[in-house]
mmCIF file of C-alpha atoms and ligand atoms in Angstrom:
data_model
loop_
_atom_site.group_PDB
_atom_site.id
_atom_site.type_symbol
_atom_site.label_atom_id
_atom_site.label_comp_id
_atom_site.label_asym_id
_atom_site.label_seq_id
_atom_site.Cartn_x
_atom_site.Cartn_y
_atom_site.Cartn_z
ATOM 1 C CA MET A 1 50.128 152.689 127.741
ATOM 2 C CA LEU A 2 50.601 155.668 125.534
ATOM 3 C CA LYS A 3 51.351 159.175 126.720
ATOM 4 C CA ILE A 4 49.847 162.022 124.759
ATOM 5 C CA GLY A 5 52.523 164.587 123.909
ATOM 6 C CA GLU A 6 52.478 168.190 122.792
ATOM 7 C CA LEU A 7 48.763 168.354 122.130
ATOM 8 C CA THR A 8 48.122 168.470 125.843
ATOM 9 C CA LEU A 9 49.138 172.137 125.452
ATOM 10 C CA LYS A 10 46.097 172.732 123.235
ATOM 11 C CA GLY A 11 43.107 174.589 124.571
ATOM 12 C CA LEU A 12 39.502 174.156 123.523
ATOM 13 C CA ASN A 13 40.363 172.292 120.340
ATOM 14 C CA ARG A 14 42.331 169.582 122.134
ATOM 15 C CA ARG A 15 39.528 167.078 121.482
ATOM 16 C CA THR A 16 39.902 167.476 117.731
ATOM 17 C CA PHE A 17 43.609 166.630 117.982
ATOM 18 C CA GLU A 18 42.930 163.669 120.257
ATOM 19 C CA ASP A 19 40.358 162.342 117.808
ATOM 20 C CA GLN A 20 42.888 162.608 114.988
ATOM 21 C CA LEU A 21 45.509 160.786 117.024
ATOM 22 C CA LEU A 22 43.052 158.023 117.888
ATOM 23 C CA LYS A 23 41.987 157.657 114.284
ATOM 24 C CA ASP A 24 45.594 157.216 113.184
ATOM 25 C CA LEU A 25 46.368 154.770 115.996
ATOM 26 C CA LYS A 26 43.262 152.682 115.268
ATOM 27 C CA GLN A 27 44.162 152.548 111.604
ATOM 28 C CA LYS A 28 47.691 151.400 112.389
ATOM 29 C CA LEU A 29 46.603 148.697 114.860
ATOM 30 C CA LYS A 30 43.550 147.428 112.997
ATOM 31 C CA PRO A 31 45.401 144.814 110.909
ATOM 32 C CA LEU A 32 46.582 143.242 114.177
ATOM 33 C CA GLY A 33 43.132 142.682 115.696
ATOM 34 C CA ASN A 34 40.293 144.375 117.482
ATOM 35 C CA TRP A 35 41.784 146.639 120.168
ATOM 36 C CA GLN A 36 40.119 148.651 122.864
ATOM 37 C CA PHE A 37 41.075 152.242 123.599
ATOM 38 C CA VAL A 38 40.589 154.097 126.871
ATOM 39 C CA LEU A 39 41.667 157.726 127.054
ATOM 40 C CA SER A 40 41.852 159.390 130.424
ATOM 41 C CA GLN A 41 43.785 162.547 131.202
ATOM 42 C CA SER A 42 46.927 162.332 129.084
ATOM 43 C CA THR A 43 47.198 158.577 129.002
ATOM 44 C CA LEU A 44 45.775 156.229 126.457
ATOM 45 C CA GLN A 45 45.320 152.602 127.427
ATOM 46 C CA VAL A 46 45.428 150.354 124.409
ATOM 47 C CA ILE A 47 44.085 146.967 125.357
ATOM 48 C CA PRO A 48 44.832 143.982 123.138
ATOM 49 C CA PRO A 49 42.132 141.578 122.000
ATOM 50 C CA ASP A 50 42.136 138.071 123.451
ATOM 51 C CA GLY A 51 44.169 135.419 121.684
ATOM 52 C CA GLU A 52 47.421 135.422 119.755
ATOM 53 C CA ILE A 53 48.596 138.988 119.228
ATOM 54 C CA ASP A 54 51.846 140.177 117.704
ATOM 55 C CA MET A 55 52.670 142.559 120.560
ATOM 56 C CA ASN A 56 56.112 143.399 119.154
ATOM 57 C CA GLU A 57 54.547 144.628 115.951
ATOM 58 C CA ALA A 58 51.846 146.548 117.833
ATOM 59 C CA TYR A 59 54.519 148.227 119.945
ATOM 60 C CA ALA A 60 56.558 149.128 116.851
ATOM 61 C CA ARG A 61 53.469 150.609 115.224
ATOM 62 C CA ALA A 62 52.588 152.665 118.296
ATOM 63 C CA LEU A 63 56.097 154.132 118.170
ATOM 64 C CA ARG A 64 55.247 155.512 114.727
ATOM 65 C CA VAL A 65 52.124 157.397 115.781
ATOM 66 C CA PHE A 66 52.646 161.170 115.757
ATOM 67 C CA GLY A 67 51.378 163.026 118.822
ATOM 68 C CA LEU A 68 52.641 160.541 121.399
ATOM 69 C CA SER A 69 55.457 161.398 123.784
ATOM 70 C CA GLY A 70 55.881 157.949 125.315
ATOM 71 C CA VAL A 71 54.993 154.314 124.756
ATOM 72 C CA SER A 72 55.161 151.572 127.391
ATOM 73 C CA ARG A 73 54.377 147.892 127.300
ATOM 74 C CA ALA A 74 52.548 147.362 130.541
ATOM 75 C CA LEU A 75 50.879 144.587 132.479
ATOM 76 C CA ARG A 76 47.307 145.377 133.461
ATOM 77 C CA CYS A 77 46.223 143.647 136.642
ATOM 78 C CA GLU A 78 43.750 143.736 139.474
ATOM 79 C CA LYS A 79 44.072 146.685 141.845
ATOM 80 C CA SER A 80 45.284 144.688 144.802
ATOM 81 C CA MET A 81 48.709 144.908 146.427
ATOM 82 C CA ASP A 82 48.872 141.096 146.727
ATOM 83 C CA VAL A 83 48.334 140.663 143.010
ATOM 84 C CA ILE A 84 50.840 143.411 142.134
ATOM 85 C CA LEU A 85 53.495 141.834 144.370
ATOM 86 C CA GLU A 86 52.858 138.404 142.927
ATOM 87 C CA LYS A 87 52.986 139.532 139.276
ATOM 88 C CA ALA A 88 55.816 142.091 139.433
ATOM 89 C CA PRO A 89 58.813 139.708 139.568
ATOM 90 C CA ILE A 90 57.350 137.513 136.835
ATOM 91 C CA TYR A 91 56.338 140.296 134.447
ATOM 92 C CA LEU A 92 59.523 142.315 134.925
ATOM 93 C CA GLU A 93 61.936 139.384 134.817
ATOM 94 C CA ASN A 94 63.291 140.080 131.322
ATOM 95 C CA ASP A 95 63.989 143.717 132.108
ATOM 96 C CA LEU A 96 65.491 143.139 135.538
ATOM 97 C CA ALA A 97 67.545 140.013 134.864
ATOM 98 C CA CYS A 98 70.124 141.996 132.900
ATOM 99 C CA ALA A 99 69.927 145.247 134.906
ATOM 100 C CA ARG A 100 72.289 146.087 137.746
ATOM 101 C CA THR A 101 70.286 148.847 139.384
ATOM 102 C CA PHE A 102 66.641 149.871 139.553
ATOM 103 C CA LYS A 103 64.169 152.086 141.299
ATOM 104 C CA VAL A 104 60.403 151.964 141.690
ATOM 105 C CA GLU A 105 58.065 154.872 141.040
ATOM 106 C CA ALA A 106 54.384 154.827 141.839
ATOM 107 C CA LYS A 107 51.458 156.957 140.703
ATOM 108 C CA ARG A 108 47.963 156.835 142.097
ATOM 109 C CA SER A 109 45.120 158.461 140.253
ATOM 110 C CA ASP A 110 42.862 156.519 142.645
ATOM 111 C CA LYS A 111 43.610 158.201 145.949
ATOM 112 C CA SER A 112 41.417 155.722 147.846
ATOM 113 C CA PHE A 113 43.906 152.903 147.211
ATOM 114 C CA SER A 114 45.027 151.327 150.493
ATOM 115 C CA LEU A 115 48.711 152.352 150.200
ATOM 116 C CA ASN A 116 50.127 155.725 149.246
ATOM 117 C CA SER A 117 52.825 156.096 146.577
ATOM 118 C CA PRO A 118 55.911 155.832 148.854
ATOM 119 C CA GLN A 119 54.425 152.716 150.487
ATOM 120 C CA ILE A 120 53.768 151.115 147.101
ATOM 121 C CA CYS A 121 57.352 151.856 146.009
ATOM 122 C CA GLU A 122 58.754 150.411 149.202
ATOM 123 C CA SER A 123 56.869 147.139 149.094
ATOM 124 C CA VAL A 124 57.364 146.531 145.368
ATOM 125 C CA GLY A 125 61.055 147.449 145.773
ATOM 126 C CA GLU A 126 61.493 144.964 148.586
ATOM 127 C CA LYS A 127 59.760 142.230 146.635
ATOM 128 C CA LEU A 128 62.023 142.780 143.622
ATOM 129 C CA LEU A 129 65.175 142.845 145.749
ATOM 130 C CA ASP A 130 64.118 139.488 147.216
ATOM 131 C CA ALA A 131 63.430 138.027 143.803
ATOM 132 C CA PHE A 132 66.595 139.295 142.075
ATOM 133 C CA ALA A 133 69.552 138.961 144.425
ATOM 134 C CA HIS A 134 71.958 140.769 142.066
ATOM 135 C CA LEU A 135 69.911 143.992 141.960
ATOM 136 C CA GLN A 136 70.674 147.204 143.810
ATOM 137 C CA VAL A 137 68.582 150.297 144.260
ATOM 138 C CA ASP A 138 69.808 153.493 142.623
ATOM 139 C CA VAL A 139 67.335 156.339 142.809
ATOM 140 C CA HIS A 140 69.454 158.731 140.714
ATOM 141 C CA HIS A 141 70.639 156.767 137.670
ATOM 142 C CA PRO A 142 68.904 153.398 137.666
ATOM 143 C CA ASP A 143 69.263 151.018 134.710
ATOM 144 C CA VAL A 144 65.536 150.308 134.975
ATOM 145 C CA THR A 145 62.723 152.417 136.405
ATOM 146 C CA VAL A 146 59.806 150.240 137.410
ATOM 147 C CA MET A 147 56.473 152.057 137.262
ATOM 148 C CA VAL A 148 53.402 151.088 139.227
ATOM 149 C CA GLU A 149 50.323 153.051 138.240
ATOM 150 C CA ILE A 150 47.085 152.703 140.167
ATOM 151 C CA ARG A 151 44.324 153.921 137.868
ATOM 152 C CA GLU A 152 40.514 153.986 138.082
ATOM 153 C CA GLN A 153 39.860 150.354 137.273
ATOM 154 C CA PHE A 154 43.175 148.565 137.102
ATOM 155 C CA ALA A 155 46.778 148.675 138.190
ATOM 156 C CA PHE A 156 49.552 148.829 135.596
ATOM 157 C CA LEU A 157 53.124 147.670 135.840
ATOM 158 C CA HIS A 158 55.905 148.465 133.436
ATOM 159 C CA ALA A 159 59.637 148.895 133.123
ATOM 160 C CA GLY A 160 59.791 152.441 131.807
ATOM 161 C CA GLN A 161 58.696 154.128 128.629
ATOM 162 C CA ALA A 162 60.222 154.506 125.201
ATOM 163 C CA ARG A 163 60.109 157.874 123.510
ATOM 164 C CA GLY A 164 57.124 158.255 121.199
ATOM 165 C CA ALA A 165 57.333 159.756 117.702
ATOM 166 C CA GLY A 166 56.371 163.179 119.092
ATOM 167 C CA GLY A 167 54.867 166.022 117.105
ATOM 168 C CA LEU A 168 51.190 166.457 116.284
ATOM 169 C CA PRO A 169 48.669 163.905 114.999
ATOM 170 C CA ALA A 170 48.918 162.877 111.357
ATOM 171 C CA GLY A 171 46.949 165.171 109.099
ATOM 172 C CA SER A 172 46.006 167.666 111.814
ATOM 173 C CA ALA A 173 47.874 170.548 110.144
ATOM 174 C CA GLY A 174 46.511 170.249 106.591
ATOM 175 C CA ASP A 175 48.150 169.295 103.282
ATOM 176 C CA ALA A 176 51.551 170.085 101.789
ATOM 177 C CA ALA A 177 53.608 168.789 98.861
ATOM 178 C CA ILE A 178 57.068 167.336 99.401
ATOM 179 C CA LEU A 179 59.567 167.510 96.538
ATOM 180 C CA ILE A 180 61.226 164.162 96.885
ATOM 181 C CA SER A 181 64.483 163.029 95.295
ATOM 182 C CA GLY A 182 66.230 159.763 96.047
ATOM 183 C CA GLY A 183 68.684 161.522 98.362
ATOM 184 C CA ILE A 184 69.083 161.525 102.113
ATOM 185 C CA ASP A 185 67.549 164.894 102.859
ATOM 186 C CA SER A 186 64.119 165.049 101.271
ATOM 187 C CA PRO A 187 62.686 161.909 102.977
ATOM 188 C CA VAL A 188 63.882 163.371 106.277
ATOM 189 C CA ALA A 189 62.193 166.692 105.423
ATOM 190 C CA ALA A 190 59.001 164.780 104.579
ATOM 191 C CA TRP A 191 59.046 162.959 107.906
ATOM 192 C CA MET A 192 59.810 166.135 109.880
ATOM 193 C CA MET A 193 56.870 168.038 108.418
ATOM 194 C CA ALA A 194 54.517 165.037 108.647
ATOM 195 C CA ARG A 195 55.477 165.014 112.302
ATOM 196 C CA ARG A 196 54.112 168.554 112.583
ATOM 197 C CA GLY A 197 50.780 167.167 111.382
ATOM 198 C CA LEU A 198 51.011 167.742 107.625
ATOM 199 C CA ARG A 199 49.407 165.235 105.300
ATOM 200 C CA LEU A 200 51.842 164.652 102.441
ATOM 201 C CA THR A 201 51.512 164.639 98.696
ATOM 202 C CA ALA A 202 54.814 163.797 97.004
ATOM 203 C CA ILE A 203 56.273 165.118 93.748
ATOM 204 C CA HIS A 204 59.227 163.541 91.969
ATOM 205 C CA PHE A 205 60.930 164.722 88.779
ATOM 206 C CA ALA A 206 62.275 161.946 86.587
ATOM 207 C CA SER A 207 64.463 162.335 83.509
ATOM 208 C CA PRO A 208 64.555 159.060 81.636
ATOM 209 C CA PRO A 209 66.751 157.808 80.038
ATOM 210 C CA TYR A 210 69.255 159.883 82.055
ATOM 211 C CA THR A 211 67.614 158.609 85.231
ATOM 212 C CA SER A 212 66.557 154.994 85.518
ATOM 213 C CA GLN A 213 63.428 153.174 86.657
ATOM 214 C CA ARG A 214 65.465 152.088 89.654
ATOM 215 C CA ALA A 215 65.872 155.725 90.711
ATOM 216 C CA GLU A 216 62.093 156.044 90.681
ATOM 217 C CA ASP A 217 61.645 152.724 92.512
ATOM 218 C CA LYS A 218 63.944 154.104 95.170
ATOM 219 C CA VAL A 219 61.577 157.045 95.689
ATOM 220 C CA HIS A 220 58.653 154.611 96.106
ATOM 221 C CA LYS A 221 60.625 152.688 98.713
ATOM 222 C CA LEU A 222 61.602 155.859 100.573
ATOM 223 C CA LEU A 223 58.020 157.088 100.654
ATOM 224 C CA ALA A 224 56.835 153.692 101.888
ATOM 225 C CA LYS A 225 59.111 154.159 104.907
ATOM 226 C CA VAL A 226 57.734 157.658 105.541
ATOM 227 C CA ALA A 227 54.160 156.377 105.052
ATOM 228 C CA ARG A 228 54.633 153.966 107.964
ATOM 229 C CA TYR A 229 54.419 157.118 110.088
ATOM 230 C CA ALA A 230 52.540 159.600 107.914
ATOM 231 C CA GLY A 231 49.948 157.275 106.348
ATOM 232 C CA ARG A 232 48.997 156.997 102.678
ATOM 233 C CA ILE A 233 50.911 159.273 100.298
ATOM 234 C CA GLU A 234 49.978 160.171 96.725
ATOM 235 C CA LEU A 235 53.057 160.452 94.532
ATOM 236 C CA TYR A 236 53.134 162.433 91.283
ATOM 237 C CA VAL A 237 56.003 161.582 88.956
ATOM 238 C CA VAL A 238 56.713 164.418 86.534
ATOM 239 C CA PRO A 239 58.600 163.766 83.270
ATOM 240 C CA PHE A 240 61.441 166.287 83.257
ATOM 241 C CA THR A 241 63.729 165.207 80.396
ATOM 242 C CA GLN A 242 62.391 167.626 77.811
ATOM 243 C CA THR A 243 62.749 170.575 80.180
ATOM 244 C CA GLN A 244 66.285 169.671 81.145
ATOM 245 C CA GLU A 245 67.308 169.217 77.515
ATOM 246 C CA ALA A 246 65.783 172.575 76.620
ATOM 247 C CA ILE A 247 67.662 174.265 79.464
ATOM 248 C CA GLN A 248 70.884 172.642 78.316
ATOM 249 C CA ALA A 249 70.330 173.709 74.728
ATOM 250 C CA HIS A 250 69.285 177.321 75.351
ATOM 251 C CA CYS A 251 70.665 178.605 78.677
ATOM 252 C CA PRO A 252 74.170 179.486 79.998
ATOM 253 C CA GLU A 253 75.794 176.483 81.645
ATOM 254 C CA ASP A 254 76.560 178.170 84.970
ATOM 255 C CA LEU A 255 72.823 178.762 85.488
ATOM 256 C CA PHE A 256 71.557 175.256 84.531
ATOM 257 C CA THR A 257 70.876 174.044 88.037
ATOM 258 C CA LEU A 258 69.151 177.207 89.224
ATOM 259 C CA ILE A 259 66.905 177.454 86.192
ATOM 260 C CA MET A 260 66.060 173.784 86.592
ATOM 261 C CA ARG A 261 65.170 174.361 90.238
ATOM 262 C CA ARG A 262 62.986 177.345 89.394
ATOM 263 C CA VAL A 263 61.082 175.268 86.843
ATOM 264 C CA MET A 264 60.750 172.440 89.388
ATOM 265 C CA MET A 265 59.256 174.869 91.896
ATOM 266 C CA ARG A 266 56.799 176.252 89.342
ATOM 267 C CA LEU A 267 55.648 172.751 88.376
ATOM 268 C CA ALA A 268 55.458 171.630 91.997
ATOM 269 C CA GLN A 269 53.261 174.626 92.766
ATOM 270 C CA ALA A 270 50.921 173.804 89.925
ATOM 271 C CA ILE A 271 50.550 170.247 91.226
ATOM 272 C CA ALA A 272 50.247 171.456 94.820
ATOM 273 C CA LYS A 273 47.405 173.813 93.901
ATOM 274 C CA GLU A 274 45.544 171.104 92.040
ATOM 275 C CA HIS A 275 45.659 168.881 95.134
ATOM 276 C CA ARG A 276 44.860 171.589 97.680
ATOM 277 C CA CYS A 277 48.348 171.607 99.179
ATOM 278 C CA LYS A 278 49.024 174.900 100.924
ATOM 279 C CA ALA A 279 52.840 174.729 101.024
ATOM 280 C CA LEU A 280 55.873 173.068 99.424
ATOM 281 C CA ILE A 281 58.507 171.145 101.379
ATOM 282 C CA THR A 282 62.112 170.569 100.300
ATOM 283 C CA GLY A 283 65.185 168.957 101.842
ATOM 284 C CA GLU A 284 67.365 172.018 101.269
ATOM 285 C CA SER A 285 69.924 172.996 103.905
ATOM 286 C CA LEU A 286 71.693 176.352 103.885
ATOM 287 C CA GLY A 287 74.993 176.245 102.027
ATOM 288 C CA GLN A 288 75.026 172.471 101.482
ATOM 289 C CA VAL A 289 75.564 172.773 97.709
ATOM 290 C CA ALA A 290 75.825 175.631 95.192
ATOM 291 C CA SER A 291 72.056 175.672 94.637
ATOM 292 C CA GLN A 292 71.449 176.090 98.374
ATOM 293 C CA THR A 293 73.448 179.254 99.085
ATOM 294 C CA LEU A 294 71.381 182.118 100.467
ATOM 295 C CA GLN A 295 71.308 183.885 97.095
ATOM 296 C CA ALA A 296 70.392 180.647 95.312
ATOM 297 C CA LEU A 297 67.498 180.022 97.705
ATOM 298 C CA VAL A 298 66.293 183.603 97.192
ATOM 299 C CA VAL A 299 66.153 183.280 93.398
ATOM 300 C CA THR A 300 64.568 179.824 93.632
ATOM 301 C CA GLU A 301 61.893 181.022 96.011
ATOM 302 C CA ASP A 302 61.198 184.025 93.796
ATOM 303 C CA VAL A 303 58.924 181.892 91.592
ATOM 304 C CA CYS A 304 56.837 180.639 94.551
ATOM 305 C CA GLN A 305 53.545 182.099 95.663
ATOM 306 C CA ILE A 306 52.994 179.606 98.464
ATOM 307 C CA PRO A 307 55.275 179.044 101.484
ATOM 308 C CA VAL A 308 58.285 176.759 101.069
ATOM 309 C CA PHE A 309 59.136 174.771 104.209
ATOM 310 C CA ARG A 310 62.752 173.674 104.510
ATOM 311 C CA PRO A 311 62.961 171.891 107.861
ATOM 312 C CA LEU A 312 66.641 170.996 107.319
ATOM 313 C CA ILE A 313 67.681 174.564 106.673
ATOM 314 C CA GLY A 314 69.718 174.935 109.875
ATOM 315 C CA MET A 315 70.715 171.320 110.309
ATOM 316 C CA ASP A 316 74.079 169.673 109.978
ATOM 317 C CA LYS A 317 74.263 166.786 107.487
ATOM 318 C CA ASN A 318 75.010 164.377 110.338
ATOM 319 C CA ASP A 319 71.806 165.404 112.113
ATOM 320 C CA ALA A 320 69.833 164.590 108.979
ATOM 321 C CA ILE A 321 71.640 161.251 108.652
ATOM 322 C CA GLU A 322 70.770 160.394 112.225
ATOM 323 C CA ILE A 323 67.071 160.956 111.548
ATOM 324 C CA ALA A 324 67.329 159.070 108.235
ATOM 325 C CA ARG A 325 68.737 156.072 110.078
ATOM 326 C CA SER A 326 66.104 156.183 112.772
ATOM 327 C CA ILE A 327 63.189 156.270 110.292
ATOM 328 C CA GLY A 328 64.734 153.581 108.085
ATOM 329 C CA THR A 329 65.394 155.648 104.944
ATOM 330 C CA PHE A 330 69.187 155.948 105.090
ATOM 331 C CA ASP A 331 70.094 152.561 103.591
ATOM 332 C CA ILE A 332 67.715 153.160 100.688
ATOM 333 C CA SER A 333 68.953 156.724 100.094
ATOM 334 C CA ILE A 334 72.545 155.609 99.660
ATOM 335 C CA GLU A 335 71.690 153.198 96.823
ATOM 336 C CA PRO A 336 73.632 154.644 93.919
ATOM 337 C CA TYR A 337 71.012 155.665 91.303
ATOM 338 C CA GLN A 338 71.389 159.038 89.673
ATOM 339 C CA ASP A 339 68.849 161.822 90.346
ATOM 340 C CA CYS A 340 67.814 164.328 87.683
ATOM 341 C CA CYS A 341 69.581 167.072 89.666
ATOM 342 C CA THR A 342 72.927 165.489 88.873
ATOM 343 C CA VAL A 343 72.198 165.198 85.153
ATOM 344 C CA PHE A 344 73.852 168.142 83.329
ATOM 345 C CA THR A 345 75.480 169.612 86.445
ATOM 346 C CA PRO A 346 77.568 172.657 85.525
ATOM 347 C CA LYS A 347 81.296 172.506 86.234
ATOM 348 C CA HIS A 348 81.210 175.978 87.789
ATOM 349 C CA PRO A 349 77.694 176.653 89.078
ATOM 350 C CA ARG A 350 76.810 180.226 90.030
ATOM 351 C CA THR A 351 76.723 180.574 93.814
ATOM 352 C CA LYS A 352 75.725 184.267 93.867
ATOM 353 C CA PRO A 353 73.136 184.433 91.110
ATOM 354 C CA LYS A 354 71.292 187.620 90.149
ATOM 355 C CA LEU A 355 67.570 187.351 89.584
ATOM 356 C CA ALA A 356 67.685 189.477 86.425
ATOM 357 C CA GLN A 357 70.266 187.154 84.809
ATOM 358 C CA LEU A 358 68.025 184.168 85.451
ATOM 359 C CA GLN A 359 64.974 185.916 84.073
ATOM 360 C CA ILE A 360 66.836 186.830 80.886
ATOM 361 C CA ALA A 361 68.214 183.301 80.524
ATOM 362 C CA GLU A 362 64.767 181.782 81.034
ATOM 363 C CA SER A 363 63.241 183.994 78.344
ATOM 364 C CA ALA A 364 64.991 181.724 75.824
ATOM 365 C CA LEU A 365 62.675 178.883 76.901
ATOM 366 C CA ASP A 366 59.071 178.243 75.944
ATOM 367 C CA LEU A 367 58.201 177.684 79.584
ATOM 368 C CA ASP A 368 54.435 177.503 79.087
ATOM 369 C CA LYS A 369 54.773 174.673 76.610
ATOM 370 C CA LEU A 370 57.447 172.818 78.588
ATOM 371 C CA MET A 371 55.356 173.006 81.733
ATOM 372 C CA ALA A 372 52.108 172.043 80.017
ATOM 373 C CA ASP A 373 53.819 168.979 78.514
ATOM 374 C CA ALA A 374 55.357 167.990 81.835
ATOM 375 C CA LEU A 375 52.026 168.293 83.639
ATOM 376 C CA ALA A 376 50.211 166.375 80.919
ATOM 377 C CA GLY A 377 52.713 163.524 81.272
ATOM 378 C CA THR A 378 52.567 163.424 85.089
ATOM 379 C CA ARG A 379 51.616 160.036 86.543
ATOM 380 C CA LYS A 380 49.970 159.325 89.865
ATOM 381 C CA HIS A 381 50.981 156.478 92.186
ATOM 382 C CA VAL A 382 49.647 155.651 95.614
ATOM 383 C CA ILE A 383 52.032 154.670 98.397
ATOM 384 C CA GLU A 384 50.232 152.780 101.144
ATOM 385 C CA SER A 385 51.469 152.768 104.697
HETATM 386 P P1 ATP B 401 68.316 165.261 98.767
HETATM 387 O O1 ATP B 401 69.251 164.511 99.669
HETATM 388 O O2 ATP B 401 66.940 165.356 99.287
HETATM 389 O O3 ATP B 401 68.399 164.756 97.347
HETATM 390 P P2 ATP B 401 70.226 167.233 98.226
HETATM 391 O O4 ATP B 401 70.967 167.743 99.358
HETATM 392 O O5 ATP B 401 70.844 166.184 97.357
HETATM 393 O O6 ATP B 401 68.826 166.731 98.743
HETATM 394 P P3 ATP B 401 69.507 168.722 95.860
HETATM 395 O O7 ATP B 401 69.742 167.535 95.015
HETATM 396 O O8 ATP B 401 70.099 170.022 95.477
HETATM 397 O O9 ATP B 401 69.913 168.506 97.372
HETATM 398 O O10 ATP B 401 67.969 168.946 96.024
HETATM 399 C C1 ATP B 401 67.450 169.844 96.938
HETATM 400 C C2 ATP B 401 65.994 169.535 97.159
HETATM 401 O O11 ATP B 401 65.271 169.635 95.921
HETATM 402 C C3 ATP B 401 65.767 168.117 97.611
HETATM 403 O O12 ATP B 401 65.885 167.984 99.001
HETATM 404 C C4 ATP B 401 64.349 167.876 97.148
HETATM 405 O O13 ATP B 401 63.414 168.473 98.030
HETATM 406 C C5 ATP B 401 64.312 168.635 95.829
HETATM 407 N N1 ATP B 401 64.650 167.731 94.708
HETATM 408 C C6 ATP B 401 65.870 167.439 94.200
HETATM 409 N N2 ATP B 401 65.783 166.549 93.184
HETATM 410 C C7 ATP B 401 64.475 166.269 93.050
HETATM 411 C C8 ATP B 401 63.712 165.429 92.182
HETATM 412 N N3 ATP B 401 64.293 164.668 91.252
HETATM 413 N N4 ATP B 401 62.381 165.394 92.330
HETATM 414 C C9 ATP B 401 61.764 166.153 93.274
HETATM 415 N N5 ATP B 401 62.420 166.952 94.103
HETATM 416 C C10 ATP B 401 63.759 167.035 94.003
HETATM 417 MG MG1 MG B 402 69.639 165.262 95.744
#
C-alpha cells in the first residue's frame, strides 16, 4: 500500500501528477512481473501477480518512487472480522515477535462494516495479546503500530509504514542539467532536484591524462545510483584538458579555478540548451571552498543566462553526507580518483574576485575555439536505471 505524498495538495492538475507517478512505478515494477494497480483517494494498492515474486525487491523499488510519502507491505484479505482475527497473528508474527509494545489503529473507508474503528482495534488488540504473551499495549510510543484498514473490497493488515522517497513524480517538473563530478555533493544535488520532479541530463568534464578513466567510471556508477530513483539519465562527457591547459598557460594563477568554473558553466549551458534543459544544477554549498564564497558564486553565475539550482547551498556537509549514504552514493564518492577541479589548483585562490579582473584575464583565451573544440569532442553515454 502506497501513500501519495505532496501531490495531494495539487488542484485540477492532480491527475497529471498521479499519471506520472503511476508510469514511473509501473516501469520500476515491470521487470518483477505483471502487477495490478488500484488508486483510490490518496492510497495506491499495488497487487502482486500470482506465483513467485521477489517482494523484498518490489518493496525496495517502491521506496525509490518519487511522489510517495509512505510504503507499507500489507496483507490483503477478505473483509470479515473472523478472517482478520485469524490472519493477524500469523501475518504480523515477524514484526511482533521482537517488539515489546504495540498498538492497533483502524480505518474504515467502508462505513457499513459491522464493527466501528474502536471495536476493530479492541478485538484485534485482544487477539494479539493472546497470541504474543510478552507484548504490552502502549498507545503513546509503541514499538509497532498495527494498522487495520477496511476498504471498498478488501481488508488490509500491516505493521506500519516506511517513509517514501517524497517529492514529486519523476519528470513532472521538466528537464535540467546536472554538473556532476565524482565528489559527494553533486550526486546529492542531482537526487534532490530529481526529487522535485526534474528529469536529469548529466554533464561531466574530464581532463585526461590528468584525470583517469576510473574517475569517469566513478561518475557512471554514481549516476546509476541516482537513476534507480530518477530513471534513465543521458550523460555528456566533455573533454576539458585543452581548456585547462590554456587557462594555466595564459591566466593569473589565483584566478585559475574561477575562470575554469566560468568556462564549465558556459559549456554546460550550451549542452543544456541543445537538450532542452531549462536550468543547471550544481552541488555547490555556500563557503565550502574558495570557489563557493558569495563573491565567487556571483562571478560564476555571471556567465549564465538560465537559472542555476544549488540545492546544497544552505546545507552542512554532514547533511549532504547523510543523504549520500541513504541513496547509496557515499561509498562510491569517496573512492580516491582525482577530479578535473583539483588539477592545477592555485595555492592561494582568490576568495573575493572582481568580475572585471576575470573578464580581462579571460580575454587572453580564445574561448570560442576552446569551447567549439570541447563541444565537438563531447561524448554521449546512457545510464539506465
Ligand atoms: P562535489 O562533491 O560535487 O565534487 P565539491 O564540493 O567538491 O563538489 P567543487 O569541486 O568545487 O565542489 O565543484 C562544485 C560543483 O561544480 C560540483 O558540485 C559540481 O556540480 C560541479 N563540478 C565540479 N567538478 C566537475 C566536473 N569535473 N564535471 C562536472 N561538474 C563538476
Ligand atoms: Mg569536487
